[in-house]
Coordinates of C-alpha atoms in Angstrom, one line a residue:
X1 CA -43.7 -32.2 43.5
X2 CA -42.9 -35.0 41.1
X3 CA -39.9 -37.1 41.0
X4 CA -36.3 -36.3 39.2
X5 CA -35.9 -37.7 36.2
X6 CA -32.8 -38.5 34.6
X7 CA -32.5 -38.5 30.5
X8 CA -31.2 -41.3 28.3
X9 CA -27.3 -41.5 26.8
X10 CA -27.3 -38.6 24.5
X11 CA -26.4 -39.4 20.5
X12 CA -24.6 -36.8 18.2
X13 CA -27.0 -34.6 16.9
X14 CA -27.7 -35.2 13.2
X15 CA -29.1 -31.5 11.8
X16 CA -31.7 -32.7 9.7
X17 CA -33.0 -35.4 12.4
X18 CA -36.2 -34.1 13.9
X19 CA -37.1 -36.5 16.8
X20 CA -40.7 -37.1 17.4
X21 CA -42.0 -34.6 20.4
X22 CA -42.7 -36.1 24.2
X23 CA -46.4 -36.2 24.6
X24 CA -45.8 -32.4 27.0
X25 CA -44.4 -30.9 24.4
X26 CA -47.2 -31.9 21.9
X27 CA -49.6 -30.9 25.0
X28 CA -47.9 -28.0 25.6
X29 CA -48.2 -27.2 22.2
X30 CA -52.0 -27.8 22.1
X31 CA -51.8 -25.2 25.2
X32 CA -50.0 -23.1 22.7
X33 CA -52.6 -23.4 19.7
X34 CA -55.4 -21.8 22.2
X35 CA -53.1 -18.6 22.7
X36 CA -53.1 -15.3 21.5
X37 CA -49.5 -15.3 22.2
X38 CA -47.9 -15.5 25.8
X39 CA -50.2 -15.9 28.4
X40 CA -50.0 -15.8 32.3
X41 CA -53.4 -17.4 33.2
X42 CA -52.1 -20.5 31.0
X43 CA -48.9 -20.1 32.9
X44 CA -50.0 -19.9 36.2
X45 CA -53.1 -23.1 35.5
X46 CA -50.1 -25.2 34.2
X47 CA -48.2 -24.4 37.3
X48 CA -51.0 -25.4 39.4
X49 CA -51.8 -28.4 37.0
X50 CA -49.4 -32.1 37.0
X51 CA -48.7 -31.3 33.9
X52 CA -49.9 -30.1 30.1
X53 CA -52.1 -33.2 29.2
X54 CA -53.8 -33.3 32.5
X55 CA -54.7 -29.4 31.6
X56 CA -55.5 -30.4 28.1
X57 CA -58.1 -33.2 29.5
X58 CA -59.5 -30.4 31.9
X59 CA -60.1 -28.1 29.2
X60 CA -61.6 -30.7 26.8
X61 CA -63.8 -31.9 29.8
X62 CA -65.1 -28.1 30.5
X63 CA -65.9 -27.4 26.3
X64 CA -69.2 -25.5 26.0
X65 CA -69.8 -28.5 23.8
X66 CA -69.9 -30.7 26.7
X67 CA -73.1 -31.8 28.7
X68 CA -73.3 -30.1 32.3
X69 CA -72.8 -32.7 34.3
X70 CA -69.2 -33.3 33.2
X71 CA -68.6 -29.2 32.4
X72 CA -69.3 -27.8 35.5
X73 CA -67.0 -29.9 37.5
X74 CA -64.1 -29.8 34.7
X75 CA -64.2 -25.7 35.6
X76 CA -64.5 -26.5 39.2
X77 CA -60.9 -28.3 38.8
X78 CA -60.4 -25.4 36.3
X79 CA -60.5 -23.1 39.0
X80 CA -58.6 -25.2 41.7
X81 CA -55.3 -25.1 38.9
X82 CA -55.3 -21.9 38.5
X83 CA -56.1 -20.9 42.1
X84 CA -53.4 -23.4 43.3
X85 CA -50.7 -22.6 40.4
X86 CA -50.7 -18.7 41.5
X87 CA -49.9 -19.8 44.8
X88 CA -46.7 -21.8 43.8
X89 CA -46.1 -18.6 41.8
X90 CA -46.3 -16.7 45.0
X91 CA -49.2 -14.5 44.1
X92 CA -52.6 -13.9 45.3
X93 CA -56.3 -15.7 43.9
X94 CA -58.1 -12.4 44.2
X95 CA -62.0 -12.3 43.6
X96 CA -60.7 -10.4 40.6
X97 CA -58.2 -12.4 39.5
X98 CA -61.0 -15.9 39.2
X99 CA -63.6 -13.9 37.3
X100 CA -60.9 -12.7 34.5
X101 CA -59.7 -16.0 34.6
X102 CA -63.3 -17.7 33.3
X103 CA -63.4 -15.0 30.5
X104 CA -59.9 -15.8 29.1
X105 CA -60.6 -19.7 29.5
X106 CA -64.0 -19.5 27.1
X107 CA -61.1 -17.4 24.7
X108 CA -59.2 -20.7 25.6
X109 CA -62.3 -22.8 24.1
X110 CA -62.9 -20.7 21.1
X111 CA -59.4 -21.0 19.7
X112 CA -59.7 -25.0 20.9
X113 CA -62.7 -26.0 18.3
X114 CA -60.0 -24.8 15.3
X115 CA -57.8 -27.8 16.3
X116 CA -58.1 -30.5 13.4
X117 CA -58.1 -32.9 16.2
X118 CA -58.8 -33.1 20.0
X119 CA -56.4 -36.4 20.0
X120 CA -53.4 -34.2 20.5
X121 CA -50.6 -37.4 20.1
X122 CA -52.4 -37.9 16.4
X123 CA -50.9 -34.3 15.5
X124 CA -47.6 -34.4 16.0
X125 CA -47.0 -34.7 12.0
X126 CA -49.7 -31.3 12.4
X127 CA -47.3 -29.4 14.9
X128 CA -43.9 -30.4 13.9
X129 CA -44.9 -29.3 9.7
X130 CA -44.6 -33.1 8.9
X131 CA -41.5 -33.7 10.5
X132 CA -39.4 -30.3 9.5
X133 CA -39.8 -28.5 12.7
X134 CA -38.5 -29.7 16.2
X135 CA -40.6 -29.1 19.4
X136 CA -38.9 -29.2 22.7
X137 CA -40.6 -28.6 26.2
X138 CA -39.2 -27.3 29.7
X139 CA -37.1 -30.8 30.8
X140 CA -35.8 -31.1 27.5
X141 CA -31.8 -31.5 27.0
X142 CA -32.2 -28.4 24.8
X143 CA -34.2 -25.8 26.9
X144 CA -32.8 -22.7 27.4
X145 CA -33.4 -22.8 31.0
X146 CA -32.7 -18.6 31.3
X147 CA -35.8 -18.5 29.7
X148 CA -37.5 -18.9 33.1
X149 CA -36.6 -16.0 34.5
X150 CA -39.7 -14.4 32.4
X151 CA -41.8 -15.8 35.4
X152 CA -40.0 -13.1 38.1
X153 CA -43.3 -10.9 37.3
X154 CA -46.9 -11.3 38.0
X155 CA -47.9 -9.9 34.2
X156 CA -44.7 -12.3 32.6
X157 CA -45.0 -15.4 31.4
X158 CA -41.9 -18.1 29.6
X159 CA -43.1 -19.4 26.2
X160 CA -44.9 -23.4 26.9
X161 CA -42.9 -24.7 24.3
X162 CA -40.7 -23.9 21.3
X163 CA -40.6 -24.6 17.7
X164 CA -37.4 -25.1 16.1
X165 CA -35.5 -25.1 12.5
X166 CA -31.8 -26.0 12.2
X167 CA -29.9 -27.6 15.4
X168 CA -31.5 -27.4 19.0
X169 CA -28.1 -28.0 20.9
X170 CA -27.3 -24.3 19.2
X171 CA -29.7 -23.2 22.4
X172 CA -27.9 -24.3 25.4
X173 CA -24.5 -24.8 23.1
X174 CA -22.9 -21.4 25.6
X175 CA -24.1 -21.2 29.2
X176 CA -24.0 -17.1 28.5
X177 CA -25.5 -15.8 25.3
X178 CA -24.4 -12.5 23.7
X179 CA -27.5 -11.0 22.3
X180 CA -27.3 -7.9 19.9
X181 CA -29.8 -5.5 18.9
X182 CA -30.3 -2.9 17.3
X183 CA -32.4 -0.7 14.9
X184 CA -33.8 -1.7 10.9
X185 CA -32.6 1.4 9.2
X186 CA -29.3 0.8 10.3
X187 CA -26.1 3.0 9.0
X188 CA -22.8 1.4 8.0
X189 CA -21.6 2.4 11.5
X190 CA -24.1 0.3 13.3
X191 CA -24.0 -2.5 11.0
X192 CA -20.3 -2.9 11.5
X193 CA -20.6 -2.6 15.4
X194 CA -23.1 -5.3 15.7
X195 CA -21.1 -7.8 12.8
X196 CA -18.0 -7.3 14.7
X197 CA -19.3 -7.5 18.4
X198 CA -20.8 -11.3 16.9
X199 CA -18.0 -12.1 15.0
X200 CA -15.5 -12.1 17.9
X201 CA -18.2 -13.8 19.9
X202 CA -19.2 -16.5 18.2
X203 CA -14.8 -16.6 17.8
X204 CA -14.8 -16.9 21.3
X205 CA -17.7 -20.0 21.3
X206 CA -20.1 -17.8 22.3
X207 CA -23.7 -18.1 21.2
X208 CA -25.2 -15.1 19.4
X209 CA -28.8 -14.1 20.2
X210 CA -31.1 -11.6 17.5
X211 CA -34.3 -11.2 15.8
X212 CA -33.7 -12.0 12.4
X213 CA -34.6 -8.9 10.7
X214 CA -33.1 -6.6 8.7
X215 CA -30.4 -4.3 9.3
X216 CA -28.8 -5.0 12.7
X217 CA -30.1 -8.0 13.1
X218 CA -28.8 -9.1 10.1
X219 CA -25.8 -7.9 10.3
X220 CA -25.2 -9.3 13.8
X221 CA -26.2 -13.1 12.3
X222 CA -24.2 -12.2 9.1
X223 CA -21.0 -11.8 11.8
X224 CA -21.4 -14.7 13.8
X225 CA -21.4 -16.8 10.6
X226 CA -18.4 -15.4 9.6
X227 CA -16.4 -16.1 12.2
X228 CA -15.9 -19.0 10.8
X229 CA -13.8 -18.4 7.6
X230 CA -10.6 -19.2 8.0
X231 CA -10.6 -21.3 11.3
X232 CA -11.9 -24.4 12.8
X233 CA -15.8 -24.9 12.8
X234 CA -15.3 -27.0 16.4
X235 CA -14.1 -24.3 18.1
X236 CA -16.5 -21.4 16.6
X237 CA -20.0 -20.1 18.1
X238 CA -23.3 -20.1 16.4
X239 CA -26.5 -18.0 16.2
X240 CA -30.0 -18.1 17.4
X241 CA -32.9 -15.6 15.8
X242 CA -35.8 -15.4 17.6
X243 CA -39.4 -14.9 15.4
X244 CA -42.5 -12.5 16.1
X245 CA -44.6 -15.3 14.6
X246 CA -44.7 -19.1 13.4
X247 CA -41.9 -20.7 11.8
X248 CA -44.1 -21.1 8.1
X249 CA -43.5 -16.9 8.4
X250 CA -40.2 -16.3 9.0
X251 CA -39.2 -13.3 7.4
X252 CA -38.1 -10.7 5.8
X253 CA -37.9 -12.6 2.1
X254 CA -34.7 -10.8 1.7
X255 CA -32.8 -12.5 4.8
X256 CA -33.9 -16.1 3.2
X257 CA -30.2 -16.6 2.5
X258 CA -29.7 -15.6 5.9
X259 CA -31.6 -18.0 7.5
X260 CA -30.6 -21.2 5.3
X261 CA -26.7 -20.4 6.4
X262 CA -28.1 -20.4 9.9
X263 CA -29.2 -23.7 9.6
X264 CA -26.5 -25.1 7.5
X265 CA -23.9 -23.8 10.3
X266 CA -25.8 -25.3 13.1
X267 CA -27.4 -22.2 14.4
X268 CA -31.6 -22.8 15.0
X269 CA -34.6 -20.6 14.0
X270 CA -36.8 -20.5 17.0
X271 CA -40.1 -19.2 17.9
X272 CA -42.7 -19.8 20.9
X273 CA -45.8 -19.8 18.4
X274 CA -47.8 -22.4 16.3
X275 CA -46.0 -22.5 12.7
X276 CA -48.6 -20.9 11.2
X277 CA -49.0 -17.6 13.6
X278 CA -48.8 -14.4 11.6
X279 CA -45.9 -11.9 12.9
X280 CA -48.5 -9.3 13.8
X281 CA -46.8 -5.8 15.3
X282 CA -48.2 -6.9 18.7
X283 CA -45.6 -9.7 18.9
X284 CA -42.4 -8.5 17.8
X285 CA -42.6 -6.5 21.3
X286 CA -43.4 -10.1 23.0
X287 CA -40.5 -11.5 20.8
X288 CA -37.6 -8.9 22.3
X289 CA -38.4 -10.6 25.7
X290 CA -36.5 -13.8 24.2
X291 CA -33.9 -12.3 22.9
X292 CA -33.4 -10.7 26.6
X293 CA -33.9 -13.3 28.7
X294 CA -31.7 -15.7 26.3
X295 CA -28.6 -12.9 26.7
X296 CA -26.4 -12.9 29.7
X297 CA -25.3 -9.8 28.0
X298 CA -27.4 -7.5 25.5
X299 CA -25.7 -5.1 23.0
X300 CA -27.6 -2.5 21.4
X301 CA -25.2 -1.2 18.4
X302 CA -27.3 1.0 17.3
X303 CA -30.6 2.6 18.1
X304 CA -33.0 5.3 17.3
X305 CA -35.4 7.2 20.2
X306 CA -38.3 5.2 19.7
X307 CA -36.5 1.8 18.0
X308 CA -38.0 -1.2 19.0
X309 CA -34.4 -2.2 20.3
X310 CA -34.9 -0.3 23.3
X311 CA -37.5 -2.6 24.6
X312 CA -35.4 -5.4 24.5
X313 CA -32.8 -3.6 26.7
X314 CA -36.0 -2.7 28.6
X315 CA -36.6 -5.8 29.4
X316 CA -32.8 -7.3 29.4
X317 CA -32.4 -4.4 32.3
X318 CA -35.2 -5.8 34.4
X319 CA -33.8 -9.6 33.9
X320 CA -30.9 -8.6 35.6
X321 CA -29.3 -8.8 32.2
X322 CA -25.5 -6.6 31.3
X323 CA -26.6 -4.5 28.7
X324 CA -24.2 -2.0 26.7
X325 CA -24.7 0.4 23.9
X326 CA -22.6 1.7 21.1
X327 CA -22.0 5.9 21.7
X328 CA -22.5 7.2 18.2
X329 CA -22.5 11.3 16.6
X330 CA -25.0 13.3 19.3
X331 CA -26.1 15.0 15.9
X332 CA -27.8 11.8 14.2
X333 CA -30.5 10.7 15.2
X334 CA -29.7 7.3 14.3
X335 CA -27.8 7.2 17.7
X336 CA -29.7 9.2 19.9
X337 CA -31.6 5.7 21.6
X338 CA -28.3 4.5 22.6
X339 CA -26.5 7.9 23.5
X340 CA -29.9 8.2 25.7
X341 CA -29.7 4.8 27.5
X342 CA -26.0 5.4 28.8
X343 CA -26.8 8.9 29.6
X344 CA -29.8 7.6 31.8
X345 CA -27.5 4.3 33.2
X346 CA -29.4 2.4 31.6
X347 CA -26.5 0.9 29.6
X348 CA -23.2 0.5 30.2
X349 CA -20.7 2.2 27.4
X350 CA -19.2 0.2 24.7
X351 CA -16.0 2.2 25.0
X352 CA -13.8 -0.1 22.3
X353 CA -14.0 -3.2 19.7
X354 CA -10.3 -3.9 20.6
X355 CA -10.9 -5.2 24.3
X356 CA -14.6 -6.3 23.3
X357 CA -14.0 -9.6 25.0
X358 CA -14.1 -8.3 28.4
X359 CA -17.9 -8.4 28.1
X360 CA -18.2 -11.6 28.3
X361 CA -17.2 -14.8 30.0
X362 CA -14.2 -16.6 29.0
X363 CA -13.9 -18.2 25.2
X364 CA -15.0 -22.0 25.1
X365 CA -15.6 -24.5 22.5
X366 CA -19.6 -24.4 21.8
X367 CA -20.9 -27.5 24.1
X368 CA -24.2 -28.6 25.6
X369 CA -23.8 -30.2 29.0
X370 CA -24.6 -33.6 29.9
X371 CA -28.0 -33.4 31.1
X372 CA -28.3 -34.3 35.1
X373 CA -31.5 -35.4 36.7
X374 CA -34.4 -33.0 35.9
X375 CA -37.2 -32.1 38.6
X376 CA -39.7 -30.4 36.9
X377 CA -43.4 -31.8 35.9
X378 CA -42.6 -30.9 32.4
X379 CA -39.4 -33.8 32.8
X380 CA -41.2 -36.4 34.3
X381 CA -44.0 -36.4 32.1
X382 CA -41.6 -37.7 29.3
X383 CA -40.6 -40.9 31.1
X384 CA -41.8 -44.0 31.2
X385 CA -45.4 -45.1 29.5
X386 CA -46.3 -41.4 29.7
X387 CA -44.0 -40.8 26.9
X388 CA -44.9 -40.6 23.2
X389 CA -41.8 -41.5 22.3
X390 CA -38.8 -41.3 24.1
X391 CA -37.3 -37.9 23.6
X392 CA -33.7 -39.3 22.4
X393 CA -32.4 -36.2 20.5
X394 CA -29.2 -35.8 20.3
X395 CA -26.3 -34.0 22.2
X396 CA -23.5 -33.9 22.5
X397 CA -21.5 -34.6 25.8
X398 CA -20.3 -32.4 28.4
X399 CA -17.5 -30.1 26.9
X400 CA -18.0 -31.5 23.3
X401 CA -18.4 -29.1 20.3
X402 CA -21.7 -29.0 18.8
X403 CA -19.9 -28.6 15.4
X404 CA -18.5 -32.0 16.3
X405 CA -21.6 -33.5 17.1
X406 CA -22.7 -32.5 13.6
X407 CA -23.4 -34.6 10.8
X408 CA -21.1 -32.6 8.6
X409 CA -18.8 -30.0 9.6
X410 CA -19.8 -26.1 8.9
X411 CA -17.1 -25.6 5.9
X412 CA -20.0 -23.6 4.0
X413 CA -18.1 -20.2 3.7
X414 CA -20.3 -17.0 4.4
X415 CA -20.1 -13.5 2.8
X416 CA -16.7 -11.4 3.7
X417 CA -17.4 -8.9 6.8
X418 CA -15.6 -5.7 7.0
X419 CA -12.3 -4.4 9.0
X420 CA -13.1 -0.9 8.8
X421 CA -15.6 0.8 10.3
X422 CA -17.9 1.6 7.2
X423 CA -19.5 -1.7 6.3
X424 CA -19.2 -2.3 2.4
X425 CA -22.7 -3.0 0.6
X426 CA -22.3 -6.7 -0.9
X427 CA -24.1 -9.9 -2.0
X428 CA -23.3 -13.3 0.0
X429 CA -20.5 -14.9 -1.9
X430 CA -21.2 -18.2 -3.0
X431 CA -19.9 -21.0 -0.7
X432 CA -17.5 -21.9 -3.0
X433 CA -16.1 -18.7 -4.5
X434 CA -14.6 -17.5 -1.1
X435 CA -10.7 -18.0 -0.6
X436 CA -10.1 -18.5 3.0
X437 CA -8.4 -16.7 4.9
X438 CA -5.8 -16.6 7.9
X439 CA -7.0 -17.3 10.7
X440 CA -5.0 -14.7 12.8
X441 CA -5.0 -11.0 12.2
X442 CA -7.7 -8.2 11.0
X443 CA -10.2 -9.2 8.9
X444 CA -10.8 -7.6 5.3
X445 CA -14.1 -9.0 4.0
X446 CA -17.2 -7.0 3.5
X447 CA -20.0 -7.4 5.4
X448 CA -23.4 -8.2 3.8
X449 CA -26.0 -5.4 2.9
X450 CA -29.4 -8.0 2.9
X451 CA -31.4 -4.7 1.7
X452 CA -30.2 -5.4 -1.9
X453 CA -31.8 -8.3 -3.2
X454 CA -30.1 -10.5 -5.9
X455 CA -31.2 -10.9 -9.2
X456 CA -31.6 -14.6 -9.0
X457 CA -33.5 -14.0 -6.1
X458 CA -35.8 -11.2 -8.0
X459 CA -36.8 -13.0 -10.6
X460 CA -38.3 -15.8 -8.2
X461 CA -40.6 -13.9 -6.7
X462 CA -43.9 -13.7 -7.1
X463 CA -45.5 -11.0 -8.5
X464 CA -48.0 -9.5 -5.7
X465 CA -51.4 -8.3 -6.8
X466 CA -52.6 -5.2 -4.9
X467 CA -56.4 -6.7 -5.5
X468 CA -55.1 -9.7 -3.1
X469 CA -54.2 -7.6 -0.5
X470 CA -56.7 -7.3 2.4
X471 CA -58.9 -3.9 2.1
X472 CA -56.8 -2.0 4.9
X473 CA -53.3 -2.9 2.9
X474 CA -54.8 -2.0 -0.3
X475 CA -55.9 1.6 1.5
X476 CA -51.9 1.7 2.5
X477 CA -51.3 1.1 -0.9
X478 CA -53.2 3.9 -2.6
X479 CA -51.5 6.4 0.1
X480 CA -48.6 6.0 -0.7
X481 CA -49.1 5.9 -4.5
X482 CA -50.8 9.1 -3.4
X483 CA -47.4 10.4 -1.6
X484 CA -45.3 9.4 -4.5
X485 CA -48.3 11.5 -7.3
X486 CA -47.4 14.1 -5.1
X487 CA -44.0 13.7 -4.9
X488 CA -43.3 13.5 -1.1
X489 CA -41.1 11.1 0.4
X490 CA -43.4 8.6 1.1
X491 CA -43.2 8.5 5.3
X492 CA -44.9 7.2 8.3
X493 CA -45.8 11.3 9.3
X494 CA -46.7 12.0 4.9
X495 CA -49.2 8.9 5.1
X496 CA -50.9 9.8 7.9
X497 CA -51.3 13.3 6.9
X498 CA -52.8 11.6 3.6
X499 CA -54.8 9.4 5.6
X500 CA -56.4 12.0 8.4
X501 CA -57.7 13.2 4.9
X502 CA -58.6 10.1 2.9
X503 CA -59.2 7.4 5.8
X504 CA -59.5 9.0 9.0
X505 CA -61.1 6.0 10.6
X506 CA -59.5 3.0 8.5
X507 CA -56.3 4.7 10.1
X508 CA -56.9 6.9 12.9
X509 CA -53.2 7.0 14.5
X510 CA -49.7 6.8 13.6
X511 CA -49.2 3.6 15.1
X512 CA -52.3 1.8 13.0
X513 CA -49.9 3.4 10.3
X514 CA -46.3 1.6 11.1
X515 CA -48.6 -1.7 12.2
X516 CA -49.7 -1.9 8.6
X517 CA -46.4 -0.5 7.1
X518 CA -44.6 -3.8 9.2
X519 CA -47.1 -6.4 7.5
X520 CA -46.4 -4.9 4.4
X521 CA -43.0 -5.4 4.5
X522 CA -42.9 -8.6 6.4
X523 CA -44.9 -9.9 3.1
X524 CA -42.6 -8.3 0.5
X525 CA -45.3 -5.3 -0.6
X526 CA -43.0 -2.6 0.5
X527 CA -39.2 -1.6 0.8
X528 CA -37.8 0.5 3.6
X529 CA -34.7 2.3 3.3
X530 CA -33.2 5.3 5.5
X531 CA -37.1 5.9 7.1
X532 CA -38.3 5.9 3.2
X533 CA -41.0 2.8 1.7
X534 CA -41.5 2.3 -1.5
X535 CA -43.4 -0.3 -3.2
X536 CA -41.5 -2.9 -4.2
X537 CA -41.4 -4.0 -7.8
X538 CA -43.0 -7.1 -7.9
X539 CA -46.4 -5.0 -6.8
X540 CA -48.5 -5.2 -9.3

C-alpha cells in the first residue's frame, strides 16, 4: 500500500487552462491506447501493479519484438500483476482466468506497436490534442470518485483515465449528480420532462449527468443551461455529457451548438477513450455505465421498450443508484419503457414536476471540495520526482462556486425553455438577443428542438459523397434509396426486408442494420425523425 498524498493549494480554475497531465495519467492513457474499450484484465493487472508506468515498462519489456531473455520474464511479472491484482479485487486466479489473460495481453501488444512513441511523457501534446483536451487520473482533485463503484463486479471495470473538454471542477462540482435519460425520438412530452427535471436541478446547484445526443439528451443539457437566465451564474449547476467515443467525435453535428454552451458555462465534455476512438454501437452501451455510476439519482423521462435508456437504468439499479421514470399514455409506445420499469419496481414513479426537488439532496452552490490526503497508487505516483509536472489545476475551495472560480462568469444566455408541457420547436437564440427574465416564478421560454438544423449551420457543411463512404454504408445507402423508389417509409424493419433480399450476408440481422443506421447518423449521412431516416441533404 503506498503512502497518502496530500495535493498542492488549489488556484481558480481558468476554463481554457489545460494543465500538463501527471506522468499516470499519461500512463494510464498509454493503458488506454491498447484498449478496445473498458477492460477488466487491464483493471485487475493495474490493481496488482505499483502503478500505470510500472505496467507500461512491463508490457514494453514483454513486446514480441523483444529478445527472450528479457520477454519471458517481463510475462512472468505479467502474470504475477494480474494474479496478485484479482486478489486485491477479491476474486480468484483460475487456471482459466491466466490462459485468457495471455491472449488479451498479445491484443494489448498489437494495439501497442500503433503508438507514435513508446516514450509515453514525449506524447502528452499526442494525448491531450496539443493542449485542448485535459486528462485527469484516479487521485486527481477532479475524479469523480462514484465512478469506482464500476469495480463491485467481476465482468466491470472504471474507465483508467478521462479526457476532458470545458471545466473539470464541473465533475465533482455536486457530491450527488442527477442524471437524465431518455430515448432519441423523443415527443414534446418527454423533452419537456427531461428540460425541466435539469432545469430545477442545475437551479438547485446540482450537476446534471447525460449523453449528449439528440432528443432527451439534448433537451436535458438544453435545461440545465437554462437555469441560468435570469439568476446568478454562482449559485446555478452545470452539465456533464458523457461520449461513446473520443473527444475528436463528439457528435451529433446538430448538438455542436450544444456542446460549445457547455463549455462556455463551465460544464465539461468527457469520455474514457483516446480522442480519436470512433463512437462504434458497441460503446454507447459501455458509455450508459457513466452516466449511471456518475448519478446519485437517474431519471428516465422518457423511454421506448427496447431504448437504449433502459440499460442505463439497468445499470444505475445495480449501482445502488435512485432511479425514477416519467408515467406517460399506456397507448404510445413512446412510454411503454418507462410505464414497464415502474410496473416491474424497477423505478420509482415520477408522480409530479411541482415537488421535483424531493429527489434530491438539498440545493447548494456548485463547489469542489478541498482535496484531503489521497491513498491510492494512482495519487502518489504524481508526487515528488515521479511527477511530470505537478498536477496544479485549479479548484476551487471547499464550499466555493465553480462559477466563481471561473475566469469569466457564465452571462452567455441560452435558448428559452418551455412552461407548458408541450415543448415548442425553436433555434438557440443568440446570446445577445435574449431579454432576461425574473428570476422567480414560471418560466415561459421555449425549449430547443436541436433536430432542426440552422441555415447558417447548413450551409457549412460539407457535402458528403456516397463514393467515400465505406462499402457496407454505401450498401445502407442504396437501401434506403431503394425504400424511398418504392415509397415505403424508409425503417429499421423496411431495410432489412430490402436487405434479406439484396444483401443477406453484408446484413444478416436487424441489429447489423441499426449499428450501421447509428454511424450513419453519428457522421451526418442520415436524419432520424419519429423512427423515420432519411438521407440528409448534403448526401451527394
Amino acid at each position: 500500500m503506498t503512502s497518502c498524498t496530500e495535493y498542492p493549494a488549489m488556484e481558480p480554475l481558468h476554463i481554457n487552462a489545460v494543465t500538463p497531465p501527471s506522468r499516470e495519467a499519461l500512463h494510464r492513457a498509454a493503458l488506454t491506447f491498447c484498449l478496445d474499450g473498458s477492460d477488466v484484465r487491464m483493471f485487475a493487472t493495474l490493481k496488482g501493479a505499483p502503478n500505470a508506468e510500472a505496467l507500461w515498462r512491463v508490457l514494453e519489456e514483454s513486446h514480441p519484438d523483444r529478445s527472450d531473455t528479457s520477454r519471458e520474464p517481463a510475462l512472468m511479472q505479467l502474470d504475477r500483476m494480474f494474479a496478485q491484482g484479482l486478489v486485491r479485487w477479491g476474486r480468484k486466479a483460475s487456471l482459466e482466468a491466466m490462459c485468457s489473460f495471455r491472449r488479451t495481453v498479445a491484443a494489448w501488444h498489437n494495439r501497442m506497436s500503433n503508438l507514435p512513441s513508446h516514450n509515453i511523457t514525449q506524447l502528452a501534446d499526442w494525448f491531450t490534442m496539443d493542449g485542448t483536451q485535459h486528462l485527469i487520473a484516479p487521485g486527481h482533485p477532479c475524479w469523480p470518485t462514484q465512478l469506482n463503484d464500476l469495480s463491485i463486479r467481476a465482468d466491470w471495470a472504471p474507465p483508467l483515465c478521462l479526457w476532458i473538454k470545458g471545466n473539470p471542477a464541473a465533475l465533482v462540482s455536486c457530491p450527488k449528480p442527477i442524471g437524465i435519460v431518455g430515448s432519441r425520438d423523443v415527443t414534446k412530452y418527454g423533452r419537456y420532462i427531461a428540460g425541466s427535471v435539469a432545469e430545477r436541478a442545475a437551479a438547485g446547484g446540482h450537476l446534471v449527468v447525460s449523453g449528449g445526443a439528440m432528443g432527451t439528451d439534448a433537451a436535458a443539457h438544453w435545461g440545465a443551461l437554462n437555469a441560468t437566465l435570469g439568476k446568478s451564474s454562482q449559485h446555478i449547476g452545470t452539465t456533464v455529457a458523457v461520449f461513446a467515443g473520443g473527444l475528436n467525435h463528439i457528435g451529433p453535428a446538430r448538438n455542436h451548438t450544444l456542446f460549445e454552451r457547455i463549455e462556455e458555462q463551465h460544464g465539461a465534455l468527457i469520455s474514457e477513450l483516446c480522442p480519436d476512438t470512433i463512437p462504434e454501437a458497441r460503446r454507447f452501451l459501455l458509455r450508459n455505465r457513466i452516466i449511471a455510476a456518475m448519478s446519485s439519482t437517474l431519471v428516465v423521462a422518457q423511454a421506448r421498450l427496447r431504448s437504449g435508456a433502459l440499460n442505463t437504468a439497468g445499470w444505475a439499479c445495480e449501482l445502488m443508484r435512485e432511479v425514477y421514470a416519467a408515467p406517460g399514455n399506456i397507448n404510445l409506445p413512446d412510454n411503454a419503457g418507462c410505464n414497464k420499469m415502474i410496473d416491474d419496481h424497477q423505478a420509482m414513479m415520477l408522480r409530479s414536476l411541482s415537488d421535483i426537488e424531493e429527489i434530491w439532496h438539498e440545493a447548494h452552490p456548485p463547489y469542489m471540495a478541498q482535496p484531503n490526503t489521497v491513498e491510492s497508487d494512482a495519487a502518489a505516483s504524481m508526487t515528488g520526482e515521479d511527477s511530470l509536472t505537478r498536477q496544479t489545476i485549479a479548484t476551487p475551495s471547499a464550499g466555493t462556486s465553480i462559477m466563481q472560480a471561473s475566469a469569466a462568469s457564465a452571462s452567455d444566455v441560452i435558448a428559452p425553455i418551455a412552461s407548458g408541457t408541450e415543448a415548442s420547436c425553436s433555434e438557440p437564440v443568440p446570446r445577445n438577443a435574449v431579454q432576461r427574465e425574473p428570476a422567480r416564478g414560471k418560466s415561459a421560454r421555449s425549449m430547443p428542438d436541436l433536430r432542426e438544423t440552422s441555415r447558417g449551420q447548413a450551409q457549412q457543411q460539407a457535402e458528403i459523397k456516397v463514393r467515400d463512404l465505406p462499402e457496407t454504408d454505401q450498401l445502407m445507402v442504396a437501401l434506403m434509396r431503394k425504400c424511398s423508389n418504392k415509397h415505403l417509409n424508409v425503417t429499421p424493419d423496411a431495410l432489412l426486408r430490402e436487405a434479406r433480399q439484396f444483401a443477406p450476408d453484408d446484413i444478416p440481422d436487424i441489429s447489423a442494420v441499426l449499428e450501421l443506421l447509428g454511424g450513419l447518423e453519428l457522421r451526418g449521412v442520415v436524419e432520424r425523425k419519429a423512427g423515420i431516416f432519411k438521407l440528409s441533404s448534403h448526401v451527394r
